[in-house]
Amino acid sequence: MVCCFSIQKLAQHLCHKIGRGKQTNNERLEYINVIKLHGLDVTASVDYALQAAGLPKNYGNRYPHQLSGGERQRVAIARALVLKPELIVADEITSSLDVVTQMGILGLLKNIRESWETSMIFVSHDLAVVNHISDRVLVMYAGKVVEEGITREIINTPHHPYTQALVDSVPDISGNWSPKYNYEEKDSSSIKGCRFAHRCPFAFEKCYTSEPPLIQLAAERKVACHLYEKNGYF
């Protein structure tokens, strides 16, 4: 059995995607043939997607330099919605936006996910953003999944040392914040085991020679760390 579904991607650098000196209306012409292949009316679909992204229909005739950073991001979201995808991949889409604009975009994405019944893969290094929008989290380091689980559990009780480092890196607004560990960058070219071993304060001999498998700790929790094979929880 072959399963086919529509996927759309939201990129990080929107100016490059929209194209300098082009009208957003002209840019969308690239999608006309694809939209028609899906049996959709081009004008109606684009106008509806713009409105769903919180933009007036006449924004289709504006130039990129006439749009703010948040508006450019909404144009990209509208383009992703035109074909009514089942899955949207959002790659660092809030990294270049101020906090207020970020919250508006995240609120829009949550609304789209719920009202359109669309799944999302949200790629981000910002734990606050991840905690706000995600149900489940895959934590990756150097291209490998090191921890997986429900978002609130990952944030509240991180297991992998790298996940702990990420959570620890979020400053405490009380002003008393300081990092618990020194995750110093070191040369990892000779390490054959865990990719994080050269920076991990808990690493022992096996970490440098054997890559840890992703093991099941609970029904909704997995971690790739030799410390759990050796000592259980730490």
PDB file of C-alpha atoms in Angstrom:
ATOM      1  CA  MET A   1       0.000   0.000   0.000  1.00  0.00           C
ATOM      2  CA  VAL A   2       1.305   3.440  -0.919  1.00  0.00           C
ATOM      3  CA  CYS A   3       0.226   6.440   1.183  1.00  0.00           C
ATOM      4  CA  CYS A   4       0.347   9.825  -0.558  1.00  0.00           C
ATOM      5  CA  PHE A   5      -0.092  13.131   1.240  1.00  0.00           C
ATOM      6  CA  SER A   6       0.787  16.775   0.699  1.00  0.00           C
ATOM      7  CA  ILE A   7       3.756  18.321   2.512  1.00  0.00           C
ATOM      8  CA  GLN A   8       4.665  22.004   2.609  1.00  0.00           C
ATOM      9  CA  LYS A   9       7.754  23.644   4.108  1.00  0.00           C
ATOM     10  CA  LEU A  10       8.103  26.988   5.877  1.00  0.00           C
ATOM     11  CA  ALA A  11      11.674  28.249   5.581  1.00  0.00           C
ATOM     12  CA  GLN A  12      13.775  30.473   7.820  1.00  0.00           C
ATOM     13  CA  HIS A  13      14.924  33.199   5.396  1.00  0.00           C
ATOM     14  CA  LEU A  14      11.722  34.548   3.938  1.00  0.00           C
ATOM     15  CA  CYS A  15      13.210  37.413   1.903  1.00  0.00           C
ATOM     16  CA  HIS A  16      15.114  34.879  -0.168  1.00  0.00           C
ATOM     17  CA  LYS A  17      12.029  32.720  -0.628  1.00  0.00           C
ATOM     18  CA  ILE A  18       9.696  35.554  -1.615  1.00  0.00           C
ATOM     19  CA  GLY A  19      12.314  37.110  -3.876  1.00  0.00           C
ATOM     20  CA  ARG A  20      13.553  40.697  -3.765  1.00  0.00           C
ATOM     21  CA  GLY A  21      11.888  43.080  -6.212  1.00  0.00           C
ATOM     22  CA  LYS A  22       9.035  40.693  -6.997  1.00  0.00           C
ATOM     23  CA  GLN A  23       5.414  41.077  -6.073  1.00  0.00           C
ATOM     24  CA  THR A  24       4.053  38.296  -3.928  1.00  0.00           C
ATOM     25  CA  ASN A  25       1.296  38.016  -6.542  1.00  0.00           C
ATOM     26  CA  ASN A  26       3.888  37.279  -9.267  1.00  0.00           C
ATOM     27  CA  GLU A  27       5.781  34.895  -7.045  1.00  0.00           C
ATOM     28  CA  ARG A  28       2.702  32.725  -6.596  1.00  0.00           C
ATOM     29  CA  LEU A  29       2.467  32.209 -10.366  1.00  0.00           C
ATOM     30  CA  GLU A  30       5.034  29.431  -9.921  1.00  0.00           C
ATOM     31  CA  TYR A  31       2.389  27.461  -8.059  1.00  0.00           C
ATOM     32  CA  ILE A  32      -0.457  27.925 -10.516  1.00  0.00           C
ATOM     33  CA  ASN A  33       0.123  24.695 -12.437  1.00  0.00           C
ATOM     34  CA  VAL A  34       0.477  22.733  -9.209  1.00  0.00           C
ATOM     35  CA  ILE A  35      -2.731  24.244  -7.816  1.00  0.00           C
ATOM     36  CA  LYS A  36      -4.586  23.372 -11.023  1.00  0.00           C
ATOM     37  CA  LEU A  37      -3.283  19.819 -10.849  1.00  0.00           C
ATOM     38  CA  HIS A  38      -5.048  19.546  -7.504  1.00  0.00           C
ATOM     39  CA  GLY A  39      -8.296  20.660  -9.117  1.00  0.00           C
ATOM     40  CA  LEU A  40      -8.429  23.945  -7.194  1.00  0.00           C
ATOM     41  CA  ASP A  41      -9.393  27.410  -8.361  1.00  0.00           C
ATOM     42  CA  VAL A  42      -6.185  29.462  -8.300  1.00  0.00           C
ATOM     43  CA  THR A  43      -7.529  32.880  -7.307  1.00  0.00           C
ATOM     44  CA  ALA A  44      -9.987  31.570  -4.741  1.00  0.00           C
ATOM     45  CA  SER A  45      -7.402  29.252  -3.182  1.00  0.00           C
ATOM     46  CA  VAL A  46      -4.720  31.939  -2.865  1.00  0.00           C
ATOM     47  CA  ASP A  47      -7.125  34.559  -1.526  1.00  0.00           C
ATOM     48  CA  TYR A  48      -8.495  32.092   1.027  1.00  0.00           C
ATOM     49  CA  ALA A  49      -4.979  31.113   2.129  1.00  0.00           C
ATOM     50  CA  LEU A  50      -3.981  34.765   2.580  1.00  0.00           C
ATOM     51  CA  GLN A  51      -7.030  35.374   4.744  1.00  0.00           C
ATOM     52  CA  ALA A  52      -6.337  32.195   6.742  1.00  0.00           C
ATOM     53  CA  ALA A  53      -2.829  33.571   7.416  1.00  0.00           C
ATOM     54  CA  GLY A  54      -4.325  36.798   8.735  1.00  0.00           C
ATOM     55  CA  LEU A  55      -3.668  38.942   5.652  1.00  0.00           C
ATOM     56  CA  PRO A  56      -6.063  40.892   3.401  1.00  0.00           C
ATOM     57  CA  LYS A  57      -6.480  39.551  -0.129  1.00  0.00           C
ATOM     58  CA  ASN A  58      -4.848  42.680  -1.613  1.00  0.00           C
ATOM     59  CA  TYR A  59      -1.528  41.702   0.009  1.00  0.00           C
ATOM     60  CA  GLY A  60      -1.057  39.459  -3.004  1.00  0.00           C
ATOM     61  CA  ASN A  61      -0.163  42.592  -4.984  1.00  0.00           C
ATOM     62  CA  ARG A  62       2.438  43.960  -2.598  1.00  0.00           C
ATOM     63  CA  TYR A  63       6.214  43.933  -3.005  1.00  0.00           C
ATOM     64  CA  PRO A  64       8.345  42.141  -0.376  1.00  0.00           C
ATOM     65  CA  HIS A  65       9.967  45.405   0.767  1.00  0.00           C
ATOM     66  CA  GLN A  66       6.469  46.680   1.605  1.00  0.00           C
ATOM     67  CA  LEU A  67       5.974  43.858   4.110  1.00  0.00           C
ATOM     68  CA  SER A  68       7.195  43.661   7.689  1.00  0.00           C
ATOM     69  CA  GLY A  69       9.032  40.580   8.947  1.00  0.00           C
ATOM     70  CA  GLY A  70       5.851  39.196  10.446  1.00  0.00           C
ATOM     71  CA  GLU A  71       3.882  39.866   7.255  1.00  0.00           C
ATOM     72  CA  ARG A  72       6.514  38.096   5.163  1.00  0.00           C
ATOM     73  CA  GLN A  73       6.214  35.118   7.464  1.00  0.00           C
ATOM     74  CA  ARG A  74       2.440  35.160   7.069  1.00  0.00           C
ATOM     75  CA  VAL A  75       2.833  35.238   3.264  1.00  0.00           C
ATOM     76  CA  ALA A  76       5.001  32.122   3.526  1.00  0.00           C
ATOM     77  CA  ILE A  77       2.386  30.459   5.730  1.00  0.00           C
ATOM     78  CA  ALA A  78      -0.319  31.365   3.197  1.00  0.00           C
ATOM     79  CA  ARG A  79       1.727  29.795   0.388  1.00  0.00           C
ATOM     80  CA  ALA A  80       2.062  26.631   2.437  1.00  0.00           C
ATOM     81  CA  LEU A  81      -1.700  26.520   3.008  1.00  0.00           C
ATOM     82  CA  VAL A  82      -2.794  26.899  -0.627  1.00  0.00           C
ATOM     83  CA  LEU A  83      -2.745  23.163  -1.306  1.00  0.00           C
ATOM     84  CA  LYS A  84      -4.286  22.341   2.091  1.00  0.00           C
ATOM     85  CA  PRO A  85      -1.375  20.115   3.152  1.00  0.00           C
ATOM     86  CA  GLU A  86      -1.656  17.314   5.668  1.00  0.00           C
ATOM     87  CA  LEU A  87       1.828  18.107   6.993  1.00  0.00           C
ATOM     88  CA  ILE A  88       3.699  21.412   7.337  1.00  0.00           C
ATOM     89  CA  VAL A  89       7.428  21.476   8.117  1.00  0.00           C
ATOM     90  CA  ALA A  90       8.262  24.768   9.872  1.00  0.00           C
ATOM     91  CA  ASP A  91      12.028  25.336   9.996  1.00  0.00           C
ATOM     92  CA  GLU A  92      13.136  28.062  12.468  1.00  0.00           C
ATOM     93  CA  ILE A  93      10.359  30.335  11.246  1.00  0.00           C
ATOM     94  CA  THR A  94      10.389  32.607  14.311  1.00  0.00           C
ATOM     95  CA  SER A  95      14.148  33.007  14.743  1.00  0.00           C
ATOM     96  CA  SER A  96      14.371  36.416  13.019  1.00  0.00           C
ATOM     97  CA  LEU A  97      11.234  37.901  14.597  1.00  0.00           C
ATOM     98  CA  ASP A  98      10.775  39.979  17.733  1.00  0.00           C
ATOM     99  CA  VAL A  99       8.991  38.391  20.699  1.00  0.00           C
ATOM    100  CA  VAL A 100       5.629  40.063  20.070  1.00  0.00           C
ATOM    101  CA  THR A 101       5.616  39.043  16.398  1.00  0.00           C
ATOM    102  CA  GLN A 102       6.740  35.537  17.368  1.00  0.00           C
ATOM    103  CA  MET A 103       3.707  35.103  19.609  1.00  0.00           C
ATOM    104  CA  GLY A 104       1.402  36.216  16.805  1.00  0.00           C
ATOM    105  CA  ILE A 105       2.917  33.719  14.363  1.00  0.00           C
ATOM    106  CA  LEU A 106       2.856  30.896  16.910  1.00  0.00           C
ATOM    107  CA  GLY A 107      -0.780  31.642  17.739  1.00  0.00           C
ATOM    108  CA  LEU A 108      -1.604  31.561  14.033  1.00  0.00           C
ATOM    109  CA  LEU A 109       0.145  28.211  13.568  1.00  0.00           C
ATOM    110  CA  LYS A 110      -1.666  26.681  16.544  1.00  0.00           C
ATOM    111  CA  ASN A 111      -4.978  27.879  15.158  1.00  0.00           C
ATOM    112  CA  ILE A 112      -4.162  26.460  11.703  1.00  0.00           C
ATOM    113  CA  ARG A 113      -3.122  23.134  13.210  1.00  0.00           C
ATOM    114  CA  GLU A 114      -6.403  22.828  15.095  1.00  0.00           C
ATOM    115  CA  SER A 115      -8.866  24.283  12.577  1.00  0.00           C
ATOM    116  CA  TRP A 116      -7.279  22.773   9.453  1.00  0.00           C
ATOM    117  CA  GLU A 117      -6.428  19.460  11.196  1.00  0.00           C
ATOM    118  CA  THR A 118      -2.907  19.784   9.825  1.00  0.00           C
ATOM    119  CA  SER A 119       0.111  18.106  11.408  1.00  0.00           C
ATOM    120  CA  MET A 120       3.318  20.110  11.888  1.00  0.00           C
ATOM    121  CA  ILE A 121       6.983  19.336  12.310  1.00  0.00           C
ATOM    122  CA  PHE A 122       8.415  22.379  14.067  1.00  0.00           C
ATOM    123  CA  VAL A 123      12.211  22.770  13.931  1.00  0.00           C
ATOM    124  CA  SER A 124      13.641  25.175  16.501  1.00  0.00           C
ATOM    125  CA  HIS A 125      16.493  25.749  18.958  1.00  0.00           C
ATOM    126  CA  ASP A 126      14.247  27.935  21.157  1.00  0.00           C
ATOM    127  CA  LEU A 127      12.837  25.810  23.987  1.00  0.00           C
ATOM    128  CA  ALA A 128      10.259  28.452  24.915  1.00  0.00           C
ATOM    129  CA  VAL A 129       8.854  28.298  21.378  1.00  0.00           C
ATOM    130  CA  VAL A 130       8.947  24.487  21.361  1.00  0.00           C
ATOM    131  CA  ASN A 131       7.152  24.353  24.714  1.00  0.00           C
ATOM    132  CA  HIS A 132       4.471  26.737  23.434  1.00  0.00           C
ATOM    133  CA  ILE A 133       3.554  24.953  20.212  1.00  0.00           C
ATOM    134  CA  SER A 134       4.639  21.305  20.355  1.00  0.00           C
ATOM    135  CA  ASP A 135       2.926  18.210  21.767  1.00  0.00           C
ATOM    136  CA  ARG A 136       5.935  15.927  21.363  1.00  0.00           C
ATOM    137  CA  VAL A 137       9.646  16.613  21.043  1.00  0.00           C
ATOM    138  CA  LEU A 138      12.589  14.928  19.363  1.00  0.00           C
ATOM    139  CA  VAL A 139      15.852  16.348  20.727  1.00  0.00           C
ATOM    140  CA  MET A 140      18.711  15.964  18.236  1.00  0.00           C
ATOM    141  CA  TYR A 141      22.447  16.438  18.598  1.00  0.00           C
ATOM    142  CA  ALA A 142      24.845  16.195  15.645  1.00  0.00           C
ATOM    143  CA  GLY A 143      22.184  14.558  13.483  1.00  0.00           C
ATOM    144  CA  LYS A 144      21.124  11.904  16.005  1.00  0.00           C
ATOM    145  CA  VAL A 145      18.002  11.711  18.146  1.00  0.00           C
ATOM    146  CA  VAL A 146      19.122  11.711  21.796  1.00  0.00           C
ATOM    147  CA  GLU A 147      15.737  12.045  23.517  1.00  0.00           C
ATOM    148  CA  GLU A 148      12.071  11.721  22.617  1.00  0.00           C
ATOM    149  CA  GLY A 149       8.908  12.335  24.572  1.00  0.00           C
ATOM    150  CA  ILE A 150       5.955  14.520  25.509  1.00  0.00           C
ATOM    151  CA  THR A 151       6.991  18.175  25.481  1.00  0.00           C
ATOM    152  CA  ARG A 152       6.114  19.092  29.068  1.00  0.00           C
ATOM    153  CA  GLU A 153       7.932  16.017  30.376  1.00  0.00           C
ATOM    154  CA  ILE A 154      11.042  16.761  28.319  1.00  0.00           C
ATOM    155  CA  ILE A 155      11.125  20.381  29.525  1.00  0.00           C
ATOM    156  CA  ASN A 156      10.350  19.614  33.179  1.00  0.00           C
ATOM    157  CA  THR A 157      12.502  16.499  33.575  1.00  0.00           C
ATOM    158  CA  PRO A 158      15.185  16.319  30.855  1.00  0.00           C
ATOM    159  CA  HIS A 159      17.077  13.032  30.921  1.00  0.00           C
ATOM    160  CA  HIS A 160      19.824  13.235  28.309  1.00  0.00           C
ATOM    161  CA  PRO A 161      22.770  15.479  29.315  1.00  0.00           C
ATOM    162  CA  TYR A 162      22.379  17.493  26.110  1.00  0.00           C
ATOM    163  CA  THR A 163      18.687  18.085  26.825  1.00  0.00           C
ATOM    164  CA  GLN A 164      19.691  19.126  30.339  1.00  0.00           C
ATOM    165  CA  ALA A 165      22.166  21.571  28.825  1.00  0.00           C
ATOM    166  CA  LEU A 166      19.467  23.058  26.590  1.00  0.00           C
ATOM    167  CA  VAL A 167      17.068  23.534  29.494  1.00  0.00           C
ATOM    168  CA  ASP A 168      19.891  24.865  31.665  1.00  0.00           C
ATOM    169  CA  SER A 169      20.785  27.446  29.007  1.00  0.00           C
ATOM    170  CA  VAL A 170      17.474  29.286  29.465  1.00  0.00           C
ATOM    171  CA  PRO A 171      18.253  32.228  31.816  1.00  0.00           C
ATOM    172  CA  ASP A 172      16.306  32.688  35.025  1.00  0.00           C
ATOM    173  CA  ILE A 173      14.612  36.107  35.013  1.00  0.00           C
ATOM    174  CA  SER A 174      15.252  36.389  38.759  1.00  0.00           C
ATOM    175  CA  GLY A 175      18.837  37.322  37.940  1.00  0.00           C
ATOM    176  CA  ASN A 176      20.324  34.439  39.921  1.00  0.00           C
ATOM    177  CA  TRP A 177      20.896  32.231  36.905  1.00  0.00           C
ATOM    178  CA  SER A 178      24.195  30.508  36.236  1.00  0.00           C
ATOM    179  CA  PRO A 179      24.877  27.329  34.232  1.00  0.00           C
ATOM    180  CA  LYS A 180      25.068  24.138  36.286  1.00  0.00           C
ATOM    181  CA  TYR A 181      27.732  22.518  34.136  1.00  0.00           C
ATOM    182  CA  ASN A 182      30.503  23.654  31.852  1.00  0.00           C
ATOM    183  CA  TYR A 183      29.572  22.182  28.489  1.00  0.00           C
ATOM    184  CA  GLU A 184      32.881  23.147  26.944  1.00  0.00           C
ATOM    185  CA  GLU A 185      33.372  22.612  23.203  1.00  0.00           C
ATOM    186  CA  LYS A 186      36.057  20.000  22.521  1.00  0.00           C
ATOM    187  CA  ASP A 187      37.439  18.172  19.519  1.00  0.00           C
ATOM    188  CA  SER A 188      35.155  15.218  18.737  1.00  0.00           C
ATOM    189  CA  SER A 189      36.872  13.995  15.563  1.00  0.00           C
ATOM    190  CA  SER A 190      38.384  10.953  17.290  1.00  0.00           C
ATOM    191  CA  ILE A 191      35.244   9.915  19.201  1.00  0.00           C
ATOM    192  CA  LYS A 192      33.520   6.808  17.856  1.00  0.00           C
ATOM    193  CA  GLY A 193      30.787   6.578  20.475  1.00  0.00           C
ATOM    194  CA  CYS A 194      28.272   9.123  21.694  1.00  0.00           C
ATOM    195  CA  ARG A 195      28.387  12.356  19.708  1.00  0.00           C
ATOM    196  CA  PHE A 196      27.959  14.389  22.901  1.00  0.00           C
ATOM    197  CA  ALA A 197      30.640  12.563  24.907  1.00  0.00           C
ATOM    198  CA  HIS A 198      33.293  15.227  24.300  1.00  0.00           C
ATOM    199  CA  ARG A 199      31.070  17.860  25.945  1.00  0.00           C
ATOM    200  CA  CYS A 200      29.283  15.752  28.541  1.00  0.00           C
ATOM    201  CA  PRO A 201      30.293  16.173  32.198  1.00  0.00           C
ATOM    202  CA  PHE A 202      29.014  12.653  32.957  1.00  0.00           C
ATOM    203  CA  ALA A 203      30.852  10.792  30.168  1.00  0.00           C
ATOM    204  CA  PHE A 204      32.745   7.610  30.995  1.00  0.00           C
ATOM    205  CA  GLU A 205      34.859   5.221  28.926  1.00  0.00           C
ATOM    206  CA  LYS A 206      32.028   3.451  27.073  1.00  0.00           C
ATOM    207  CA  CYS A 207      30.633   6.798  25.876  1.00  0.00           C
ATOM    208  CA  TYR A 208      33.775   7.363  23.776  1.00  0.00           C
ATOM    209  CA  THR A 209      33.799   3.935  22.131  1.00  0.00           C
ATOM    210  CA  SER A 210      30.177   2.813  21.713  1.00  0.00           C
ATOM    211  CA  GLU A 211      27.234   4.757  20.306  1.00  0.00           C
ATOM    212  CA  PRO A 212      24.250   4.460  22.684  1.00  0.00           C
ATOM    213  CA  PRO A 213      20.990   3.081  21.281  1.00  0.00           C
ATOM    214  CA  LEU A 214      17.683   4.876  21.725  1.00  0.00           C
ATOM    215  CA  ILE A 215      16.149   2.939  24.628  1.00  0.00           C
ATOM    216  CA  GLN A 216      12.585   2.965  25.945  1.00  0.00           C
ATOM    217  CA  LEU A 217      12.375   4.401  29.467  1.00  0.00           C
ATOM    218  CA  ALA A 218       8.580   4.645  29.613  1.00  0.00           C
ATOM    219  CA  ALA A 219       5.581   4.379  27.307  1.00  0.00           C
ATOM    220  CA  GLU A 220       6.117   7.944  26.026  1.00  0.00           C
ATOM    221  CA  ARG A 221       9.838   8.440  26.699  1.00  0.00           C
ATOM    222  CA  LYS A 222      13.040   7.359  24.960  1.00  0.00           C
ATOM    223  CA  VAL A 223      16.671   8.372  25.510  1.00  0.00           C
ATOM    224  CA  ALA A 224      20.008   7.489  23.915  1.00  0.00           C
ATOM    225  CA  CYS A 225      22.488   7.549  26.789  1.00  0.00           C
ATOM    226  CA  HIS A 226      24.777   4.940  28.352  1.00  0.00           C
ATOM    227  CA  LEU A 227      24.160   6.435  31.784  1.00  0.00           C
ATOM    228  CA  TYR A 228      20.714   4.861  31.795  1.00  0.00           C
ATOM    229  CA  GLU A 229      22.135   1.477  30.895  1.00  0.00           C
ATOM    230  CA  LYS A 230      24.677   1.784  33.707  1.00  0.00           C
ATOM    231  CA  ASN A 231      22.789   3.467  36.531  1.00  0.00           C
ATOM    232  CA  GLY A 232      19.178   3.880  35.415  1.00  0.00           C
ATOM    233  CA  TYR A 233      18.113   7.420  36.204  1.00  0.00           C
ATOM    234  CA  PHE A 234      20.618   9.992  37.342  1.00  0.00           C
TER     235      PHE A 234
END
